[in-house]
PDB file of C-alpha atoms in Angstrom:
ATOM      1  CA  GLN M  73      32.215   2.988  -0.546  1.00 95.00           C
ATOM      2  CA  VAL M  74      29.078   2.984   2.390  1.00 97.00           C
ATOM      3  CA  THR M  75      26.129   0.114   2.845  1.00 98.00           C
ATOM      4  CA  LEU M  76      23.724   0.251   5.137  1.00 98.00           C
ATOM      5  CA  ARG M  77      22.315  -4.189   6.107  1.00 98.00           C
ATOM      6  CA  GLU M  78      19.294  -4.054   8.156  1.00 98.00           C
ATOM      7  CA  SER M  79      19.082  -7.600  10.439  1.00 98.00           C
ATOM      8  CA  GLY M  80      16.787  -8.710  12.839  1.00 98.00           C
ATOM      9  CA  PRO M  81      13.596 -11.522  13.039  1.00 98.00           C
ATOM     10  CA  ALA M  82      10.603 -10.770  10.451  1.00 98.00           C
ATOM     11  CA  LEU M  83       8.153 -11.506  12.550  1.00 98.00           C
ATOM     12  CA  VAL M  84       7.504 -10.865  15.841  1.00 98.00           C
ATOM     13  CA  LYS M  85       4.066 -11.225  18.039  1.00 98.00           C
ATOM     14  CA  PRO M  86       1.978  -8.350  19.488  1.00 97.00           C
ATOM     15  CA  THR M  87       4.091  -7.116  23.084  1.00 97.00           C
ATOM     16  CA  GLN M  88       7.061  -8.380  22.396  1.00 98.00           C
ATOM     17  CA  THR M  89      10.243  -6.210  22.102  1.00 98.00           C
ATOM     18  CA  LEU M  90      11.773  -5.453  18.388  1.00 98.00           C
ATOM     19  CA  THR M  91      15.524  -5.303  18.459  1.00 98.00           C
ATOM     20  CA  LEU M  92      16.788  -4.707  15.429  1.00 98.00           C
ATOM     21  CA  THR M  93      20.552  -4.283  13.548  1.00 98.00           C
ATOM     22  CA  CYS M  94      22.344  -1.646  11.391  1.00 98.00           C
ATOM     23  CA  THR M  95      25.163  -2.762  10.436  1.00 98.00           C
ATOM     24  CA  PHE M  96      27.583  -0.306   8.295  1.00 98.00           C
ATOM     25  CA  SER M  97      30.812   0.010   6.139  1.00 97.00           C
ATOM     26  CA  GLY M  98      32.400   2.969   4.219  1.00 97.00           C
ATOM     27  CA  PHE M  99      32.229   5.092   7.071  1.00 96.00           C
ATOM     28  CA  SER M 100      32.511   5.877  11.320  1.00 95.00           C
ATOM     29  CA  PHE M 101      31.058   7.097  14.579  1.00 95.00           C
ATOM     30  CA  ASP M 102      34.893   8.451  14.540  1.00 94.00           C
ATOM     31  CA  THR M 103      33.958  11.246  11.994  1.00 94.00           C
ATOM     32  CA  ALA M 104      32.227  14.305  13.251  1.00 94.00           C
ATOM     33  CA  GLY M 105      29.409  14.281  11.945  1.00 95.00           C
ATOM     34  CA  MET M 106      28.544  10.642  11.242  1.00 96.00           C
ATOM     35  CA  CYS M 107      25.185   9.308  11.623  1.00 97.00           C
ATOM     36  CA  VAL M 108      22.484   6.380  12.003  1.00 98.00           C
ATOM     37  CA  GLY M 109      19.241   6.914  11.130  1.00 98.00           C
ATOM     38  CA  TRP M 110      16.430   4.485  11.660  1.00 98.00           C
ATOM     39  CA  ILE M 111      12.740   5.291   9.205  1.00 98.00           C
ATOM     40  CA  ARG M 112      10.021   3.203   8.304  1.00 98.00           C
ATOM     41  CA  GLN M 113       7.499   2.157   5.614  1.00 98.00           C
ATOM     42  CA  PRO M 114       4.006   0.165   6.399  1.00 98.00           C
ATOM     43  CA  PRO M 115       3.426  -1.471   3.520  1.00 97.00           C
ATOM     44  CA  GLY M 116       1.857   0.582   0.651  1.00 96.00           C
ATOM     45  CA  LYS M 117       2.224   3.361   2.633  1.00 97.00           C
ATOM     46  CA  ALA M 118       4.655   6.312   3.373  1.00 98.00           C
ATOM     47  CA  LEU M 119       7.809   6.491   5.036  1.00 98.00           C
ATOM     48  CA  GLU M 120       8.169   7.761   8.986  1.00 98.00           C
ATOM     49  CA  TRP M 121      11.165   8.985  11.071  1.00 98.00           C
ATOM     50  CA  LEU M 122      11.636   6.910  13.711  1.00 98.00           C
ATOM     51  CA  ALA M 123      15.823   7.834  15.417  1.00 98.00           C
ATOM     52  CA  ARG M 124      19.346   9.164  15.140  1.00 98.00           C
ATOM     53  CA  ILE M 125      22.407   8.351  17.262  1.00 98.00           C
ATOM     54  CA  ASP M 126      24.691  10.714  16.348  1.00 97.00           C
ATOM     55  CA  TRP M 127      28.975  10.440  16.134  1.00 95.00           C
ATOM     56  CA  ASP M 128      28.967  12.036  19.374  1.00 95.00           C
ATOM     57  CA  ASP M 129      26.510   9.355  21.061  1.00 96.00           C
ATOM     58  CA  ASP M 130      23.407  11.823  20.981  1.00 97.00           C
ATOM     59  CA  LYS M 131      20.038  10.984  19.663  1.00 98.00           C
ATOM     60  CA  TYR M 132      16.685  11.694  19.037  1.00 97.00           C
ATOM     61  CA  TYR M 133      13.427  10.155  18.836  1.00 98.00           C
ATOM     62  CA  THR M 134       9.773  11.098  17.248  1.00 97.00           C
ATOM     63  CA  THR M 135       7.995  12.549  19.267  1.00 96.00           C
ATOM     64  CA  SER M 136       4.982   9.317  19.042  1.00 95.00           C
ATOM     65  CA  LEU M 137       7.485   7.090  19.589  1.00 97.00           C
ATOM     66  CA  LYS M 138       9.526   8.527  21.856  1.00 96.00           C
ATOM     67  CA  SER M 139       8.379   5.931  24.886  1.00 97.00           C
ATOM     68  CA  ARG M 140       9.058   2.989  23.039  1.00 98.00           C
ATOM     69  CA  LEU M 141      12.004   3.476  21.502  1.00 98.00           C
ATOM     70  CA  ALA M 142      16.257   2.892  22.155  1.00 98.00           C
ATOM     71  CA  ILE M 143      18.316   3.468  20.002  1.00 98.00           C
ATOM     72  CA  SER M 144      22.349   2.617  20.971  1.00 97.00           C
ATOM     73  CA  ARG M 145      25.932   2.024  19.050  1.00 96.00           C
ATOM     74  CA  ASP M 146      28.358  -0.676  19.044  1.00 95.00           C
ATOM     75  CA  ILE M 147      30.795   1.668  17.758  1.00 94.00           C
ATOM     76  CA  SER M 148      33.434  -0.804  17.074  1.00 94.00           C
ATOM     77  CA  LYS M 149      31.814  -3.224  15.491  1.00 95.00           C
ATOM     78  CA  ASN M 150      30.211  -0.547  12.800  1.00 96.00           C
ATOM     79  CA  GLN M 151      26.224  -1.584  13.971  1.00 97.00           C
ATOM     80  CA  VAL M 152      23.469   0.700  15.025  1.00 98.00           C
ATOM     81  CA  VAL M 153      20.732  -1.213  16.914  1.00 98.00           C
ATOM     82  CA  LEU M 154      16.609   0.018  17.510  1.00 98.00           C
ATOM     83  CA  SER M 155      14.891  -1.431  20.362  1.00 98.00           C
ATOM     84  CA  LEU M 156      11.218  -0.902  19.627  1.00 98.00           C
ATOM     85  CA  THR M 157       8.362  -2.207  22.660  1.00 98.00           C
ATOM     86  CA  ASP M 158       5.624  -3.500  23.177  1.00 98.00           C
ATOM     87  CA  VAL M 159       5.030  -3.748  19.151  1.00 98.00           C
ATOM     88  CA  ASP M 160       1.217  -4.149  17.956  1.00 97.00           C
ATOM     89  CA  PRO M 161       0.630  -5.022  14.706  1.00 97.00           C
ATOM     90  CA  VAL M 162       0.096  -1.347  13.277  1.00 98.00           C
ATOM     91  CA  ASP M 163       3.898  -2.145  14.054  1.00 98.00           C
ATOM     92  CA  THR M 164       3.926  -3.982  10.757  1.00 98.00           C
ATOM     93  CA  ALA M 165       6.565  -2.800   7.772  1.00 98.00           C
ATOM     94  CA  THR M 166       9.929  -2.666   6.264  1.00 98.00           C
ATOM     95  CA  TYR M 167      12.580  -0.464   8.099  1.00 98.00           C
ATOM     96  CA  PHE M 168      15.316   0.763   6.875  1.00 98.00           C
ATOM     97  CA  CYS M 169      18.606   2.077   8.360  1.00 98.00           C
ATOM     98  CA  ALA M 170      20.690   5.541   6.925  1.00 98.00           C
ATOM     99  CA  ARG M 171      23.124   7.903   6.863  1.00 98.00           C
ATOM    100  CA  ILE M 172      23.031  11.173   8.216  1.00 97.00           C
ATOM    101  CA  ARG M 173      25.959  13.593   6.665  1.00 95.00           C
ATOM    102  CA  ALA M 174      25.115  16.263   9.852  1.00 92.00           C
ATOM    103  CA  THR M 175      27.890  18.705   8.663  1.00 90.00           C
ATOM    104  CA  THR M 176      26.227  19.174   5.484  1.00 88.00           C
ATOM    105  CA  GLY M 177      22.608  18.493   6.461  1.00 89.00           C
ATOM    106  CA  ASN M 178      20.480  15.702   7.974  1.00 92.00           C
ATOM    107  CA  TYR M 179      19.473  13.931   5.110  1.00 97.00           C
ATOM    108  CA  PHE M 180      19.871  10.166   4.327  1.00 98.00           C
ATOM    109  CA  ASP M 181      22.175  10.007   2.161  1.00 97.00           C
ATOM    110  CA  HIS M 182      22.743   5.741   2.005  1.00 98.00           C
ATOM    111  CA  TRP M 183      19.871   3.769   2.610  1.00 98.00           C
ATOM    112  CA  GLY M 184      19.913  -0.019   3.572  1.00 98.00           C
ATOM    113  CA  GLN M 185      18.123  -2.356   1.796  1.00 98.00           C
ATOM    114  CA  GLY M 186      15.605  -2.397   4.593  1.00 98.00           C
ATOM    115  CA  ILE M 187      13.702  -5.282   6.859  1.00 98.00           C
ATOM    116  CA  MET M 188      10.554  -6.150   6.239  1.00 98.00           C
ATOM    117  CA  VAL M 189       8.952  -7.090   9.856  1.00 98.00           C
ATOM    118  CA  THR M 190       5.446  -8.454  10.006  1.00 98.00           C
ATOM    119  CA  VAL M 191       3.791  -7.863  14.215  1.00 98.00           C
ATOM    120  CA  SER M 192       1.705 -10.842  14.740  1.00 97.00           C
ATOM    121  CA  SER M 193       0.504 -13.922  16.357  1.00 95.00           C
TER     122      SER M 193
ATOM    123  CA  GLU L 140       5.521  18.816  13.688  1.00 95.00           C
ATOM    124  CA  ILE L 141       6.142  20.019  10.379  1.00 96.00           C
ATOM    125  CA  VAL L 142       3.610  18.358   8.224  1.00 97.00           C
ATOM    126  CA  LEU L 143       4.903  18.225   4.228  1.00 98.00           C
ATOM    127  CA  THR L 144       1.603  18.193   1.998  1.00 98.00           C
ATOM    128  CA  GLN L 145       2.753  16.318  -1.784  1.00 98.00           C
ATOM    129  CA  SER L 146       1.037  17.095  -5.360  1.00 96.00           C
ATOM    130  CA  PRO L 147      -0.186  15.647  -6.969  1.00 97.00           C
ATOM    131  CA  GLY L 148      -0.667  11.929  -5.166  1.00 97.00           C
ATOM    132  CA  THR L 149      -0.573  10.435  -9.777  1.00 98.00           C
ATOM    133  CA  LEU L 150       0.776  11.840 -12.533  1.00 98.00           C
ATOM    134  CA  SER L 151       0.263   9.635 -15.278  1.00 98.00           C
ATOM    135  CA  LEU L 152       2.661  11.022 -17.723  1.00 97.00           C
ATOM    136  CA  SER L 153       4.722   9.655 -20.878  1.00 97.00           C
ATOM    137  CA  PRO L 154       8.339   9.030 -21.359  1.00 97.00           C
ATOM    138  CA  GLY L 155       9.852  12.087 -23.069  1.00 97.00           C
ATOM    139  CA  GLU L 156       7.685  13.682 -21.877  1.00 98.00           C
ATOM    140  CA  THR L 157       8.512  16.784 -18.264  1.00 98.00           C
ATOM    141  CA  ALA L 158       6.778  15.876 -14.749  1.00 98.00           C
ATOM    142  CA  THR L 159       6.233  19.075 -11.926  1.00 98.00           C
ATOM    143  CA  LEU L 160       5.594  17.736  -8.638  1.00 98.00           C
ATOM    144  CA  SER L 161       5.022  19.899  -5.467  1.00 98.00           C
ATOM    145  CA  CYS L 162       5.649  19.489  -1.599  1.00 98.00           C
ATOM    146  CA  ARG L 163       3.964  22.554   0.318  1.00 98.00           C
ATOM    147  CA  ALA L 164       5.501  22.492   3.876  1.00 97.00           C
ATOM    148  CA  SER L 165       3.674  23.811   6.847  1.00 97.00           C
ATOM    149  CA  GLN L 166       6.347  25.890   8.401  1.00 95.00           C
ATOM    150  CA  THR L 167       8.880  27.436   6.563  1.00 92.00           C
ATOM    151  CA  ASN L 168      11.951  25.759   5.605  1.00 87.00           C
ATOM    152  CA  ASN L 169      15.327  25.636   2.916  1.00 87.00           C
ATOM    153  CA  TYR L 170      16.056  21.941   3.918  1.00 95.00           C
ATOM    154  CA  LEU L 171      14.567  19.731   2.093  1.00 97.00           C
ATOM    155  CA  ALA L 172      15.145  16.702   0.335  1.00 98.00           C
ATOM    156  CA  TRP L 173      13.883  14.673  -2.565  1.00 98.00           C
ATOM    157  CA  TYR L 174      13.814  11.250  -2.611  1.00 98.00           C
ATOM    158  CA  GLN L 175      13.285   8.819  -6.233  1.00 98.00           C
ATOM    159  CA  GLN L 176      11.346   5.006  -4.215  1.00 98.00           C
ATOM    160  CA  LYS L 177      10.789   2.505  -6.320  1.00 98.00           C
ATOM    161  CA  PRO L 178       8.610  -0.502  -5.746  1.00 96.00           C
ATOM    162  CA  GLY L 179      10.555  -3.429  -2.908  1.00 96.00           C
ATOM    163  CA  GLN L 180      13.444  -0.715  -3.322  1.00 98.00           C
ATOM    164  CA  ALA L 181      15.117   1.590  -0.649  1.00 98.00           C
ATOM    165  CA  PRO L 182      14.509   5.120  -1.749  1.00 98.00           C
ATOM    166  CA  ARG L 183      17.507   6.564  -3.276  1.00 98.00           C
ATOM    167  CA  LEU L 184      17.901  11.041  -2.034  1.00 98.00           C
ATOM    168  CA  LEU L 185      17.821  13.098  -5.364  1.00 98.00           C
ATOM    169  CA  ILE L 186      17.820  15.948  -3.901  1.00 98.00           C
ATOM    170  CA  TYR L 187      18.485  18.150  -0.893  1.00 97.00           C
ATOM    171  CA  GLY L 188      19.029  21.410   0.236  1.00 95.00           C
ATOM    172  CA  ALA L 189      15.829  22.395  -1.623  1.00 96.00           C
ATOM    173  CA  SER L 190      18.128  22.181  -4.898  1.00 97.00           C
ATOM    174  CA  ARG L 191      20.888  20.530  -4.694  1.00 97.00           C
ATOM    175  CA  ARG L 192      22.008  17.526  -6.926  1.00 98.00           C
ATOM    176  CA  ALA L 193      22.748  14.553  -4.867  1.00 97.00           C
ATOM    177  CA  SER L 194      26.094  12.844  -6.517  1.00 95.00           C
ATOM    178  CA  GLY L 195      25.669  10.574  -9.261  1.00 96.00           C
ATOM    179  CA  ILE L 196      21.655  12.086  -9.950  1.00 98.00           C
ATOM    180  CA  PRO L 197      21.319  13.234 -13.679  1.00 97.00           C
ATOM    181  CA  ASP L 198      20.752  16.860 -14.737  1.00 96.00           C
ATOM    182  CA  ARG L 199      17.055  16.013 -15.825  1.00 97.00           C
ATOM    183  CA  PHE L 200      16.083  15.935 -12.363  1.00 98.00           C
ATOM    184  CA  SER L 201      15.950  19.361 -10.774  1.00 98.00           C
ATOM    185  CA  GLY L 202      14.636  21.066  -7.491  1.00 98.00           C
ATOM    186  CA  SER L 203      13.549  24.207  -6.820  1.00 97.00           C
ATOM    187  CA  GLY L 204      11.614  26.362  -4.154  1.00 96.00           C
ATOM    188  CA  SER L 205      12.328  28.233  -0.642  1.00 95.00           C
ATOM    189  CA  GLY L 206      10.187  28.944   2.454  1.00 94.00           C
ATOM    190  CA  THR L 207       7.314  26.524   2.106  1.00 96.00           C
ATOM    191  CA  ASP L 208       6.334  25.930  -1.620  1.00 97.00           C
ATOM    192  CA  PHE L 209       9.416  23.253  -3.403  1.00 98.00           C
ATOM    193  CA  THR L 210       9.373  21.838  -6.574  1.00 98.00           C
ATOM    194  CA  LEU L 211      10.650  18.555  -8.165  1.00 98.00           C
ATOM    195  CA  THR L 212      10.893  18.828 -12.118  1.00 98.00           C
ATOM    196  CA  ILE L 213      11.809  15.722 -14.372  1.00 98.00           C
ATOM    197  CA  SER L 214      12.889  16.461 -17.538  1.00 97.00           C
ATOM    198  CA  ARG L 215      12.484  14.367 -20.774  1.00 97.00           C
ATOM    199  CA  LEU L 216      11.476  11.207 -18.632  1.00 98.00           C
ATOM    200  CA  GLU L 217      12.841   8.107 -18.828  1.00 97.00           C
ATOM    201  CA  PRO L 218      11.278   4.815 -18.035  1.00 96.00           C
ATOM    202  CA  GLU L 219      13.450   4.306 -15.124  1.00 97.00           C
ATOM    203  CA  ASP L 220      11.912   7.329 -14.065  1.00 97.00           C
ATOM    204  CA  PHE L 221       8.378   5.445 -13.224  1.00 97.00           C
ATOM    205  CA  ALA L 222       8.246   5.750  -9.750  1.00 98.00           C
ATOM    206  CA  VAL L 223       7.093   6.661  -6.551  1.00 98.00           C
ATOM    207  CA  TYR L 224       8.393  10.477  -5.016  1.00 98.00           C
ATOM    208  CA  TYR L 225       8.991  11.532  -1.267  1.00 98.00           C
ATOM    209  CA  CYS L 226       9.741  14.925  -0.256  1.00 98.00           C
ATOM    210  CA  GLN L 227      11.244  15.268   3.747  1.00 98.00           C
ATOM    211  CA  GLN L 228      12.285  18.192   5.938  1.00 97.00           C
ATOM    212  CA  TYR L 229      15.223  17.941   7.946  1.00 96.00           C
ATOM    213  CA  ALA L 230      15.091  21.533   9.265  1.00 94.00           C
ATOM    214  CA  ARG L 231      14.035  19.918  12.946  1.00 93.00           C
ATOM    215  CA  THR L 232      13.519  16.555  13.999  1.00 93.00           C
ATOM    216  CA  PRO L 233      11.007  14.721  13.552  1.00 96.00           C
ATOM    217  CA  TYR L 234      12.055  14.437  10.492  1.00 97.00           C
ATOM    218  CA  THR L 235       9.193  14.292   8.802  1.00 97.00           C
ATOM    219  CA  PHE L 236       8.307  13.092   4.887  1.00 98.00           C
ATOM    220  CA  GLY L 237       5.232  13.830   2.375  1.00 98.00           C
ATOM    221  CA  GLN L 238       2.642  10.889   1.652  1.00 98.00           C
ATOM    222  CA  GLY L 239       4.131  10.410  -1.765  1.00 98.00           C
ATOM    223  CA  THR L 240       3.571  10.909  -5.676  1.00 98.00           C
ATOM    224  CA  LYS L 241       3.213   8.282  -7.549  1.00 98.00           C
ATOM    225  CA  LEU L 242       4.601   8.617 -11.242  1.00 98.00           C
ATOM    226  CA  GLU L 243       3.050   6.934 -13.863  1.00 97.00           C
ATOM    227  CA  ILE L 244       3.707   5.627 -16.954  1.00 95.00           C
ATOM    228  CA  LYS L 245       0.585   7.483 -19.278  1.00 92.00           C
TER     229      LYS L 245
END
């Protein structure tokens, strides 16, 4: 059974760095084609893809936030970490992590429940 | 960047009716997925490859289209189908989503 769970702070101050962790089970980066992505959703708005990290440690970022994002992984812990620097109130959103099986297509087949993050002083 | 435009923004129908949701892409691609999202929940994958149903998805849900025009059809609407639906292209990064169609009970 594939599961993903996001964790991190619920409240972050402007200009700080937001660090979120995705802990997953039911699959492994030891398997070719396994990837984890991050997507966010501001309150009442649409989904926005942020970043992806692959089984071979390739990384991809959305263009508009590339300079502020960093994605990494800890294979031994089955975790993926997303960092977003210099946060602003517009970064307030629910952040989801989700799995991609690149061997079948780069769509998100399993999602975490999401974590709501508010940026406010 | 591939822009996806969904229509209509809101669709009001009754249980038992058929819903037709549209997604138009700014560039040709056939790597399109559809997701359902209910309030307070994560999106759920319904359709990938424009027309392939994901595991466990009822056959009331069907996807069609190619190139730049795609459709999600939901037949015989059930009460649990009323939600927001998003399309997503995964042909190339940055992956992009449409703005969503809200399917509400009439």
